[in-house]
Coordinates of C-alpha atoms and ligand atoms in Angstrom, one line a residue:
Chain A
M43 CA 0.2 0.1 -0.4
P44 CA 2.0 2.9 -1.4
V45 CA 1.8 5.2 1.6
D46 CA 0.5 9.6 0.6
E47 CA 1.7 12.6 1.5
K48 CA -1.0 12.8 4.4
K49 CA -0.5 10.2 6.2
L50 CA 3.1 10.3 5.7
A51 CA 3.0 13.7 7.5
E52 CA 1.0 12.1 10.6
L53 CA 3.8 9.8 11.0
R54 CA 6.4 12.2 11.2
K55 CA 3.9 14.2 13.9
K56 CA 3.6 10.6 15.1
A57 CA 7.8 10.4 15.0
R58 CA 8.3 13.8 16.7
E59 CA 5.5 13.3 20.1
T60 CA 7.2 9.6 20.4
R61 CA 10.8 10.7 20.7
K62 CA 9.8 13.3 23.5
T63 CA 7.2 10.7 25.3
V64 CA 10.8 8.2 25.1
L65 CA 12.9 10.9 26.5
Q66 CA 10.5 11.9 29.0
M67 CA 10.0 8.7 30.0
I68 CA 14.2 7.5 30.1
A69 CA 14.6 10.8 31.9
G70 CA 11.3 10.4 34.4
A71 CA 13.6 6.7 35.6
A72 CA 16.7 8.7 35.4
S73 CA 18.0 5.6 33.4
G74 CA 17.7 3.7 29.9
H75 CA 18.5 3.3 26.7
P76 CA 17.9 7.4 24.5
G77 CA 20.7 6.6 21.7
G78 CA 19.2 3.3 20.4
S79 CA 15.3 4.3 21.4
L80 CA 15.9 7.9 19.0
S81 CA 18.0 5.9 16.3
C82 CA 14.3 3.0 15.7
I83 CA 11.4 5.8 16.7
E84 CA 10.5 5.4 12.8
I85 CA 10.8 1.7 12.2
M86 CA 8.9 1.1 15.5
V87 CA 6.0 3.9 14.6
A88 CA 6.0 1.9 11.0
L89 CA 5.7 -1.3 12.3
F90 CA 2.8 -0.2 14.4
E91 CA 1.7 1.2 11.5
R92 CA 1.3 -2.0 10.5
L93 CA 0.7 -4.7 12.6
R94 CA -2.2 -6.3 13.0
L95 CA -2.8 -5.9 16.9
D96 CA -6.1 -6.2 19.1
P97 CA -5.5 -4.0 21.8
K98 CA -8.5 -5.1 24.2
N99 CA -7.7 -8.2 23.3
P100 CA -3.6 -8.9 23.7
H101 CA -3.3 -13.0 22.4
W102 CA -5.8 -12.0 19.7
K103 CA -4.2 -15.4 17.7
E104 CA -3.9 -14.2 14.2
R105 CA -2.0 -11.5 15.7
D106 CA 0.9 -10.2 14.1
R107 CA 4.0 -10.2 16.3
F108 CA 6.8 -8.2 17.2
V109 CA 10.1 -9.1 19.4
M110 CA 12.4 -6.3 21.0
S111 CA 15.6 -8.1 20.3
K112 CA 17.1 -4.9 21.6
G113 CA 15.6 -5.4 24.2
H114 CA 16.7 -1.8 25.7
A115 CA 15.0 0.1 23.2
A116 CA 12.1 -0.9 25.7
P117 CA 10.6 2.5 26.2
V118 CA 9.9 3.0 22.2
L119 CA 8.1 -0.6 22.2
Y120 CA 5.6 0.5 25.5
A121 CA 5.4 4.0 23.8
C122 CA 3.5 2.3 20.7
L123 CA 2.0 0.0 23.2
A124 CA 0.5 2.6 25.0
D125 CA 0.0 4.8 21.7
K126 CA -2.7 1.6 20.6
G127 CA -4.3 1.3 23.7
F128 CA -2.6 -1.9 25.3
F129 CA -2.4 0.2 28.5
P130 CA -2.6 3.7 29.8
K131 CA -0.6 6.4 28.6
E132 CA -0.8 7.6 32.4
E133 CA 1.3 4.3 32.7
L134 CA 4.1 5.3 31.0
K135 CA 5.3 7.5 34.2
T136 CA 6.1 4.2 35.4
L137 CA 8.6 3.2 33.7
R138 CA 12.1 1.6 36.0
K139 CA 10.1 2.0 38.6
L140 CA 9.1 -0.7 41.6
G141 CA 6.1 -2.4 41.0
S142 CA 5.8 -1.1 37.8
R143 CA 4.7 -3.7 34.0
L144 CA 7.1 -1.7 32.1
Q145 CA 10.2 -3.1 33.1
G146 CA 14.1 -2.2 31.7
H147 CA 13.7 -4.9 29.0
P148 CA 10.4 -5.9 27.9
E149 CA 8.4 -8.7 29.6
T150 CA 5.5 -10.7 28.8
T151 CA 3.4 -9.2 31.7
T152 CA 3.6 -6.1 29.7
P153 CA 0.1 -6.2 27.5
G154 CA 1.2 -6.6 23.7
V155 CA 4.6 -8.7 25.1
D156 CA 5.0 -12.2 23.4
V157 CA 8.1 -12.8 24.7
P158 CA 11.0 -11.6 27.0
T159 CA 14.0 -9.7 26.3
G160 CA 16.9 -7.7 27.2
S161 CA 20.0 -10.0 26.7
L162 CA 21.0 -9.2 23.3
G163 CA 21.1 -12.2 20.1
H164 CA 18.4 -13.8 21.4
G165 CA 15.0 -12.5 19.7
L166 CA 15.5 -13.4 16.2
S167 CA 15.8 -17.7 17.3
M168 CA 11.5 -17.0 19.1
A169 CA 10.5 -14.9 15.9
N170 CA 11.9 -17.8 14.5
G171 CA 10.5 -20.7 17.2
M172 CA 6.9 -18.3 16.8
A173 CA 7.7 -18.7 13.1
L174 CA 7.2 -22.0 12.4
A175 CA 4.7 -22.2 14.6
G176 CA 2.6 -20.3 12.3
K177 CA 3.5 -22.0 9.4
L178 CA 2.8 -25.5 10.8
D179 CA -0.5 -23.7 11.8
K180 CA -1.1 -22.1 8.0
A181 CA -1.4 -18.8 9.7
K182 CA -1.8 -15.7 8.4
W183 CA 0.2 -13.7 10.8
R184 CA 4.0 -12.8 10.8
V185 CA 6.6 -12.1 12.6
Y186 CA 8.9 -9.0 13.0
A187 CA 11.6 -9.1 15.0
L188 CA 14.4 -5.6 15.9
L189 CA 18.0 -6.5 16.6
G190 CA 20.5 -3.9 17.2
D191 CA 24.1 -3.6 14.5
G192 CA 25.8 -4.1 17.9
E193 CA 23.2 -7.2 18.6
C194 CA 24.6 -8.9 15.2
D195 CA 28.0 -9.8 16.8
E196 CA 26.4 -12.3 18.9
G197 CA 26.7 -15.9 17.5
Q198 CA 23.1 -16.8 18.5
V199 CA 21.8 -14.1 15.7
W200 CA 24.3 -15.8 12.7
E201 CA 23.1 -19.4 14.2
A202 CA 19.2 -17.8 13.9
A203 CA 19.7 -16.5 10.8
A204 CA 20.6 -20.3 8.7
T205 CA 17.8 -21.7 10.9
A206 CA 15.3 -18.9 8.8
A207 CA 16.5 -19.2 5.9
H208 CA 16.8 -23.2 6.0
H209 CA 13.1 -23.2 6.7
K210 CA 12.1 -20.9 4.5
L211 CA 10.3 -18.9 7.5
D212 CA 9.7 -16.0 4.7
N213 CA 6.8 -15.0 7.7
V214 CA 9.6 -13.9 9.5
V215 CA 10.9 -9.7 9.3
A216 CA 14.2 -8.9 11.1
I217 CA 14.4 -5.3 10.9
V218 CA 17.8 -3.9 11.6
D219 CA 18.7 -0.6 13.5
R220 CA 21.8 -0.1 11.6
N221 CA 22.8 3.2 13.6
M222 CA 27.0 1.8 12.5
V223 CA 27.4 2.5 17.5
Q224 CA 27.2 0.0 20.2
L225 CA 27.8 0.9 23.8
D226 CA 31.6 1.0 23.7
G227 CA 31.9 3.0 20.3
P228 CA 31.1 2.7 16.6
T229 CA 30.5 -0.9 15.0
E230 CA 33.3 -0.6 12.5
E231 CA 36.1 0.2 15.2
I232 CA 34.4 -2.1 18.1
K233 CA 34.6 -4.8 16.0
R234 CA 33.9 -4.6 11.9
L235 CA 30.4 -5.7 11.3
G236 CA 31.0 -4.5 7.2
N237 CA 28.1 -4.7 5.2
L238 CA 25.1 -6.5 7.0
A239 CA 22.4 -7.1 3.6
E240 CA 25.4 -8.5 2.2
K241 CA 25.7 -10.8 5.2
F242 CA 22.0 -11.7 5.2
R243 CA 22.1 -12.6 1.6
S244 CA 25.0 -14.9 2.2
F245 CA 23.1 -16.5 4.6
G246 CA 19.9 -17.1 2.4
W247 CA 17.9 -13.8 2.9
N248 CA 16.5 -11.7 1.1
A249 CA 17.6 -8.0 2.5
I250 CA 17.0 -4.5 2.0
E251 CA 18.9 -1.4 2.4
V252 CA 16.5 1.3 4.1
D253 CA 16.8 5.1 5.2
G254 CA 15.6 4.5 8.6
H255 CA 14.0 8.1 8.5
D256 CA 12.1 7.9 6.1
F257 CA 8.5 6.4 6.5
G258 CA 8.1 5.9 2.5
Q259 CA 11.0 4.1 2.3
I260 CA 10.4 1.6 5.9
M261 CA 6.5 1.0 4.7
G262 CA 7.1 0.5 1.0
A263 CA 9.9 -2.5 2.6
L264 CA 7.2 -3.6 4.7
D265 CA 5.4 -3.8 1.3
A266 CA 7.9 -6.0 -0.3
A267 CA 9.3 -7.9 2.3
E268 CA 4.9 -9.1 2.8
G269 CA 5.1 -10.4 -0.7
F270 CA 8.2 -12.0 -1.9
K271 CA 7.7 -15.6 -1.1
G272 CA 10.5 -18.2 -0.3
K273 CA 13.0 -16.7 2.2
P274 CA 12.6 -14.4 5.6
T275 CA 13.2 -10.7 4.6
A276 CA 16.1 -8.5 6.6
L277 CA 15.9 -4.5 7.1
I278 CA 19.0 -3.5 6.8
A279 CA 17.1 0.1 8.4
L280 CA 20.5 3.0 7.9
T281 CA 20.5 5.2 11.0
V282 CA 21.6 7.5 13.7
K283 CA 22.0 7.3 17.2
G284 CA 20.7 9.6 19.6
K285 CA 18.3 11.1 15.9
G286 CA 17.3 14.7 17.0
V287 CA 19.4 15.2 19.2
S288 CA 22.1 17.3 17.9
F289 CA 24.3 16.7 20.8
A290 CA 23.7 12.8 20.9
E291 CA 23.5 11.6 17.5
G292 CA 25.9 9.1 16.7
K293 CA 27.6 9.0 20.3
A294 CA 28.4 6.2 22.3
A295 CA 28.3 8.5 25.2
Y296 CA 24.6 8.6 24.6
H297 CA 23.6 4.8 24.1
G298 CA 22.7 3.8 28.7
K299 CA 22.3 7.7 29.7
P300 CA 19.7 9.8 29.9
I301 CA 18.9 12.6 29.0
V302 CA 18.3 15.0 31.8
G303 CA 18.0 18.9 33.0
E304 CA 18.6 21.5 31.4
E305 CA 20.0 19.0 28.3
L306 CA 16.4 17.4 28.6
E307 CA 14.8 20.8 27.9
K308 CA 17.0 21.9 25.5
A309 CA 16.8 18.3 23.3
L310 CA 12.9 18.7 24.0
I311 CA 12.7 22.2 21.8
E312 CA 14.8 20.5 19.2
L313 CA 12.7 17.5 18.7
E314 CA 9.7 20.5 18.7
G315 CA 10.9 22.0 15.5
M316 CA 12.6 18.0 13.9
K317 CA 11.0 18.3 10.8
N318 CA 12.1 14.6 9.3
D319 CA 13.6 13.4 6.3
Chain B
M183 CA 7.1 -51.7 46.4
T184 CA 9.1 -54.5 45.3
E185 CA 12.6 -54.6 44.8
P186 CA 14.9 -55.1 42.0
A187 CA 16.9 -57.8 41.5
A188 CA 19.5 -55.4 40.2
A189 CA 22.2 -58.0 38.7
K190 CA 18.7 -59.9 36.6
A191 CA 16.7 -57.0 36.1
E192 CA 15.8 -55.5 32.2
K193 CA 18.4 -52.8 31.2
R194 CA 16.7 -49.6 29.6
A195 CA 18.4 -46.5 29.1
T196 CA 15.8 -43.3 29.8
R197 CA 17.2 -41.9 26.7
E198 CA 15.2 -44.6 24.9
A199 CA 12.1 -44.3 26.9
Y200 CA 11.9 -40.6 26.0
G201 CA 12.0 -41.3 22.0
E202 CA 9.0 -44.1 23.0
A203 CA 6.9 -42.1 24.7
L204 CA 7.5 -38.8 22.6
L205 CA 6.2 -41.1 20.0
E206 CA 2.5 -42.1 22.1
L207 CA 2.2 -37.8 22.5
G208 CA 3.1 -37.2 18.9
K209 CA -0.1 -39.4 18.3
E210 CA -2.5 -38.5 21.2
N211 CA -1.3 -34.2 20.7
K212 CA -0.6 -32.5 17.5
D213 CA 0.5 -29.7 20.0
I214 CA 3.6 -31.5 20.4
V215 CA 6.7 -30.1 18.9
V216 CA 10.0 -32.0 19.3
L217 CA 13.5 -29.9 18.2
D218 CA 17.3 -30.7 18.4
A219 CA 20.8 -29.6 17.9
D220 CA 22.0 -32.8 15.7
L221 CA 21.8 -35.3 18.0
S222 CA 18.6 -36.7 17.1
S223 CA 19.4 -40.4 16.3
S224 CA 21.5 -39.5 20.3
T225 CA 19.0 -38.2 22.9
K226 CA 15.9 -40.1 20.8
T227 CA 14.3 -37.3 19.6
S228 CA 14.7 -39.2 15.8
V229 CA 11.7 -41.3 16.7
F230 CA 9.4 -38.7 17.0
A231 CA 11.7 -37.5 13.4
K232 CA 10.0 -40.2 11.7
A233 CA 6.6 -40.6 12.5
F234 CA 6.6 -36.4 12.0
P235 CA 8.4 -35.3 10.2
E236 CA 6.5 -32.1 10.2
R237 CA 6.5 -31.3 13.5
F238 CA 11.1 -32.2 13.9
F239 CA 12.4 -29.2 13.4
N240 CA 16.9 -30.0 13.8
L241 CA 18.4 -26.7 14.2
G242 CA 21.8 -28.0 13.6
V243 CA 24.7 -27.3 15.9
S244 CA 23.4 -24.3 17.3
E245 CA 22.5 -24.6 20.9
Q246 CA 21.3 -21.6 21.6
D247 CA 19.2 -21.2 18.9
L248 CA 17.7 -23.8 19.7
I249 CA 16.6 -23.2 23.1
G250 CA 15.3 -19.9 21.7
T251 CA 13.2 -21.4 19.0
A252 CA 11.4 -23.8 21.3
A253 CA 10.7 -21.0 23.7
G254 CA 8.8 -18.7 20.6
L255 CA 7.6 -22.1 19.3
A256 CA 5.6 -22.3 23.3
A257 CA 4.5 -18.6 22.9
A258 CA 2.5 -19.5 20.6
G259 CA 0.9 -22.1 21.4
K260 CA 3.2 -25.3 20.8
I261 CA 4.6 -27.9 23.5
P262 CA 8.0 -27.8 22.3
F263 CA 10.2 -30.6 23.6
A264 CA 13.8 -29.6 23.3
S265 CA 17.0 -32.0 22.9
T266 CA 20.5 -32.7 23.1
F267 CA 23.3 -33.5 25.4
A268 CA 22.8 -32.3 28.9
L269 CA 25.7 -30.3 28.9
F270 CA 25.4 -28.3 26.0
G271 CA 21.4 -27.7 26.7
A272 CA 21.7 -26.8 30.1
G273 CA 25.7 -25.2 30.0
R274 CA 25.5 -24.0 26.4
A275 CA 22.1 -22.5 26.2
W276 CA 21.8 -21.5 29.8
E277 CA 21.2 -18.2 29.3
Q278 CA 18.5 -19.1 26.5
A279 CA 16.7 -20.7 29.4
R280 CA 17.1 -18.8 32.0
N281 CA 16.2 -15.6 29.9
D282 CA 13.5 -16.6 27.2
V283 CA 11.9 -19.2 28.8
G284 CA 12.5 -19.3 32.9
R285 CA 12.2 -15.8 32.4
G286 CA 9.3 -16.1 30.1
N287 CA 7.3 -19.2 32.2
L288 CA 7.1 -20.8 28.9
N289 CA 5.6 -24.0 28.2
V290 CA 9.0 -25.5 26.8
K291 CA 10.2 -29.1 27.9
M292 CA 14.2 -29.3 27.6
A293 CA 14.8 -33.3 27.7
M294 CA 18.5 -33.4 28.1
T295 CA 20.4 -36.9 27.5
H296 CA 23.8 -37.7 28.2
A297 CA 23.8 -36.3 32.0
G298 CA 26.6 -37.5 34.3
I299 CA 29.5 -39.4 34.3
T300 CA 28.1 -42.8 32.6
V301 CA 28.0 -40.7 29.9
G302 CA 31.7 -42.8 29.2
E303 CA 34.3 -42.8 26.9
D304 CA 33.7 -39.6 25.9
G305 CA 35.2 -37.8 28.3
A306 CA 34.6 -34.8 30.5
S307 CA 34.2 -32.9 27.9
H308 CA 30.8 -34.3 27.9
Q309 CA 30.1 -36.0 31.1
C310 CA 27.4 -33.3 32.8
N311 CA 28.0 -33.4 36.2
E312 CA 26.5 -29.8 36.8
D313 CA 23.2 -29.3 35.6
I314 CA 21.2 -29.8 38.0
A315 CA 22.8 -27.5 39.9
I316 CA 22.2 -24.5 37.2
M317 CA 18.6 -25.4 36.3
R318 CA 17.0 -25.7 39.8
V319 CA 18.5 -22.2 40.4
I320 CA 16.2 -20.8 37.3
P321 CA 12.3 -19.5 38.8
N322 CA 10.0 -21.1 37.3
F323 CA 11.5 -24.8 36.4
T324 CA 10.6 -28.0 37.5
I325 CA 13.8 -30.9 37.3
V326 CA 12.9 -34.1 37.5
S327 CA 15.5 -36.7 37.2
P328 CA 14.0 -40.0 36.8
A329 CA 15.6 -43.4 38.2
D330 CA 14.7 -45.5 35.2
A331 CA 13.2 -46.2 31.6
P332 CA 9.5 -46.7 33.2
E333 CA 9.8 -43.3 35.5
A334 CA 11.2 -41.1 32.3
K335 CA 8.1 -42.2 30.2
K336 CA 6.2 -41.0 32.8
A337 CA 8.1 -38.1 34.2
V338 CA 7.6 -37.1 30.0
F339 CA 4.0 -37.4 29.9
A340 CA 3.4 -35.7 33.0
A341 CA 6.2 -32.8 31.6
A342 CA 3.8 -32.5 28.0
G343 CA 0.3 -32.5 30.6
Q344 CA 1.7 -29.6 32.7
K345 CA 2.5 -26.1 31.5
G346 CA 5.6 -24.3 32.4
P347 CA 9.1 -25.1 31.5
F348 CA 10.7 -28.3 32.9
Y349 CA 13.9 -30.0 32.5
I350 CA 14.1 -33.6 31.6
R351 CA 17.5 -34.9 32.9
L352 CA 18.0 -38.5 30.9
G353 CA 20.8 -40.6 30.7
R354 CA 22.8 -42.8 28.2
E355 CA 23.7 -46.0 29.7
A356 CA 20.8 -49.2 29.7
V357 CA 20.2 -48.8 33.1
P358 CA 18.2 -51.8 35.6
V359 CA 14.3 -51.4 35.2
M360 CA 13.2 -51.6 38.4
G361 CA 9.6 -52.9 38.9
E362 CA 6.5 -50.3 38.4
R363 CA 5.7 -46.6 40.8
E364 CA 3.2 -45.0 41.3
F365 CA 4.9 -41.3 39.8
K366 CA 3.7 -37.9 40.9
L367 CA 5.2 -34.9 40.3
G368 CA 7.2 -32.9 43.3
K369 CA 6.2 -36.5 45.5
A370 CA 9.2 -38.5 46.3
Q371 CA 8.4 -42.4 46.8
T372 CA 9.9 -44.5 49.8
L373 CA 11.2 -47.4 48.3
R374 CA 12.2 -49.2 51.2
D375 CA 11.1 -48.0 54.6
G376 CA 14.3 -48.7 57.4
S377 CA 14.9 -46.3 60.9
D378 CA 18.8 -46.0 61.1
V379 CA 19.7 -43.7 57.9
A380 CA 17.4 -42.7 55.0
I381 CA 19.2 -42.9 51.5
M382 CA 17.8 -40.1 49.3
A383 CA 18.6 -40.7 46.0
T384 CA 17.9 -39.8 42.5
G385 CA 18.5 -40.8 38.7
I386 CA 20.7 -43.8 38.3
M387 CA 21.9 -44.1 41.6
V388 CA 18.2 -44.6 43.1
C389 CA 19.1 -48.7 42.1
E390 CA 23.0 -48.3 43.8
A391 CA 20.8 -47.5 46.3
L392 CA 18.5 -49.7 46.9
Q393 CA 21.5 -52.5 46.7
A394 CA 23.4 -50.2 49.9
A395 CA 20.4 -50.7 51.4
E396 CA 20.3 -54.6 51.5
A397 CA 23.9 -54.9 51.9
L398 CA 23.1 -52.2 54.8
S399 CA 20.0 -54.9 56.3
K400 CA 22.6 -58.0 56.2
E401 CA 25.3 -55.6 58.5
G402 CA 22.6 -54.7 61.0
V403 CA 21.4 -51.2 59.5
S404 CA 18.3 -50.3 58.5
A405 CA 18.3 -48.0 55.7
M406 CA 15.3 -46.5 53.8
V407 CA 15.4 -45.4 50.4
V408 CA 13.9 -42.2 49.1
N409 CA 13.3 -41.4 45.3
I410 CA 13.5 -37.8 44.2
H411 CA 12.4 -38.2 40.9
T412 CA 11.2 -34.5 41.1
I413 CA 14.4 -32.3 42.4
K414 CA 12.6 -29.3 41.6
P415 CA 10.1 -28.8 43.6
I416 CA 11.2 -30.9 46.0
D417 CA 9.8 -32.6 48.0
E418 CA 10.2 -30.6 52.0
Q419 CA 8.1 -32.9 53.7
A420 CA 9.3 -36.3 52.6
V421 CA 12.8 -35.3 53.4
V422 CA 12.3 -33.9 56.7
E423 CA 9.6 -37.0 57.9
A424 CA 12.4 -39.1 56.8
A425 CA 15.4 -36.7 58.5
K426 CA 12.8 -37.0 61.6
K427 CA 12.7 -40.8 61.7
T428 CA 16.2 -41.9 60.6
G429 CA 18.4 -38.8 61.8
A430 CA 21.2 -39.3 59.4
V431 CA 21.1 -38.7 56.0
V432 CA 23.0 -39.7 52.7
T433 CA 22.1 -38.3 50.0
A434 CA 23.1 -39.6 46.3
E435 CA 23.3 -38.2 42.7
E436 CA 25.3 -38.9 39.7
H437 CA 26.5 -35.0 39.6
S438 CA 28.2 -33.2 41.6
I439 CA 28.0 -33.0 45.5
I440 CA 27.7 -29.3 45.1
G441 CA 24.4 -27.7 44.1
G442 CA 22.5 -30.5 43.0
L443 CA 20.3 -33.2 45.3
G444 CA 23.1 -32.8 47.7
G445 CA 22.6 -29.7 48.0
A446 CA 18.6 -29.4 47.9
V447 CA 18.7 -31.8 50.8
A448 CA 21.3 -30.1 52.7
E449 CA 19.4 -26.7 52.6
V450 CA 15.9 -28.2 53.7
L451 CA 17.6 -30.2 56.3
S452 CA 19.7 -27.1 58.2
E453 CA 16.5 -24.9 57.9
N454 CA 14.2 -27.7 59.0
H455 CA 15.7 -30.2 60.8
A456 CA 19.6 -30.9 60.5
V457 CA 20.7 -34.1 61.3
P458 CA 24.1 -35.6 59.7
L459 CA 24.7 -36.0 56.6
K460 CA 26.9 -37.0 54.2
R461 CA 27.1 -36.2 49.9
V462 CA 28.0 -39.3 48.0
G463 CA 27.6 -38.2 44.2
V464 CA 30.7 -37.2 41.7
R465 CA 34.0 -35.2 44.4
D466 CA 34.3 -31.5 42.8
V467 CA 36.4 -32.8 39.3
F468 CA 35.8 -33.4 36.1
G469 CA 35.7 -37.1 34.6
E470 CA 37.5 -39.0 32.2
S471 CA 37.4 -41.6 29.0
G472 CA 35.8 -45.2 30.8
K473 CA 33.3 -47.4 30.5
A474 CA 30.3 -46.2 32.3
R475 CA 30.4 -48.8 35.0
E476 CA 34.3 -48.5 36.0
L477 CA 33.4 -44.3 36.1
L478 CA 30.8 -45.2 38.5
E479 CA 33.4 -47.0 40.5
K480 CA 36.9 -45.0 40.3
Y481 CA 34.1 -42.3 40.6
G482 CA 32.8 -43.7 44.1
L483 CA 28.9 -44.0 42.5
T484 CA 28.3 -47.0 43.5
A485 CA 26.0 -49.2 45.9
K486 CA 29.3 -49.8 48.1
N487 CA 30.1 -46.0 48.4
I488 CA 26.7 -45.7 49.5
A489 CA 26.6 -47.7 52.2
A490 CA 30.2 -46.5 53.4
A491 CA 28.5 -43.2 53.9
A492 CA 25.1 -44.5 55.1
K493 CA 27.2 -46.1 57.9
D494 CA 29.3 -43.2 58.7
V495 CA 26.5 -40.9 58.9
V496 CA 25.0 -43.5 61.4
K497 CA 28.0 -43.5 63.5
R498 CA 27.6 -39.8 63.5
K499 CA 24.9 -39.7 64.8
Ligands
TPP96 C1 24.3 -10.7 25.7 C2 24.3 -8.9 26.4 N1 25.4 -8.6 26.2 C3 25.3 -7.3 26.2 C4 24.4 -6.2 26.6 C5 24.3 -4.8 27.3 N2 24.4 -4.3 26.2 C6 23.5 -3.5 26.4 S1 22.5 -2.5 24.6 C7 24.9 -3.1 24.2 C8 24.5 -2.2 23.0 C9 24.2 -3.2 21.7 O1 24.5 -2.1 20.7 P1 23.2 -1.8 19.1 O2 22.7 -3.4 19.4 O3 23.8 -1.4 18.6 O4 22.3 -1.3 20.3 P2 21.8 0.3 19.9 O5 22.7 1.3 19.1 O6 20.7 0.1 18.8 O7 21.1 0.8 20.6 C10 25.0 -3.8 25.5 C11 26.7 -4.0 25.0 C12 23.2 -7.5 26.5 N3 22.1 -6.5 26.8 N4 23.2 -8.3 26.5

């Protein structure tokens, strides 16, 4: 489904609001991961535009499945789930607080979360497991997993990549948030990842590179993935870590450091003026 | 309870019973799926694979992916049994068991074979004497360690019938089949009554414990034998009652004396009713290549060792 200009504008607005919400959630918790949350906002907003879900019935059998494999970006997931109505937006303030359903990393006690994550490298295997179940049941629902690029250092990601290709899991889409920065620094300096699209292709995947902040490209690629049969699809989404907050962009320093106080105010003003694309 | 004439008894491996149980379960319930990591002919999941190829997934030599994929299948409503060798299932994929299966409280049945030192000739790299210890600390898991083939079969059925994560500990070696016994998850079995000492055993050491009790009786020591097939949740009541009745306890397991059945029993007794205790098991060392029986003897895992430990704790009363 081609996306018209009106829809794109709407999505950009939602992205801007989600960025602000997420930064405020993290600041409220005084802990969390702004960098890798800001880089995947458009991806997540686009996905939640597309996923077939029933917020009133989170366990609806025919729902699409989403796995936040880079579990430290949980605030974005929670913001999207709340936006859909899985739980009140008011609850977003409880992120990382004692007794909250919104844990530091995703738990299955949160409505809309099917599998727990937070330890990197696990998500694609679990997505494959769900996809195998879907194939057995001849179901129409699809499975999406969001991975970090640093996460792709994990061997299990490639075990799972081989599994998905071997079983022709064309109901799986792995989206890699290719922001070029991991916890300790740039991915190409820590341990070179190189061309991830080529790596996935060599494992037997269909791979598409997109600008991960461009809704038109993301939505188009998700359409293409759904139409592609016989292979799983990897979307390598080229993004900027800390996107939208000038002093955090491209910096490992804001990977796991909340933006608070004056910095938060500055960030929120910048985001207000952010046009996207 | 009939006692085994161990020497004459029919011998079967618990992994054989596992394969059989899977086949029956597969016929009964189409939600049963089975996963393996390139060891299906050894773990006996090959039996299921042959009958239900569409519900069998061989993930190749990738144990972390094995457990993660099983977690995903469970999250989507299937009842996955995932198998490989205990060392690789519990060891290599421990964090997947902990973070995916345990934390998600997912309906995954980790049925791991080749546990313990009786793996034999493959040596220390494959002899898993640590799995009970490392799986026992993961919340939500039920841990079952069957004593013989019929019990293994019942344990597999019980696991399929109860929602939640399971770790089922199975062996490679053919071991004596003891008579049919009632199996209830979480309920210890008193196989022989006694008043001087309680021997609490699990897995293949149950048969050794019964032989030890027989030998002890000839020396005038009355030994109770309790089969603790469910290591978690442990039957605290049975453990405490046996300690109260006999005043001395020996544990016996084909596992490290650290953190396994001995550890679990020590925890229960020290908090409830402390009595002299001795743990028979692998004494914080790695194994080596050899025949199963030779290894049991060299590493002190026989009826003789249990009987000696029993006499020792009786003296300490
Ligand atoms: C198995 C595991 N090891 C280490 C960590 C700690 N950790 C959290 S995020 C992170 C870096 C991840 O980098 P990337 O996947 O690129 O994430 P992004 O930049 O998208 O935030 C690390 C090492 C973890 N969560 N899990």
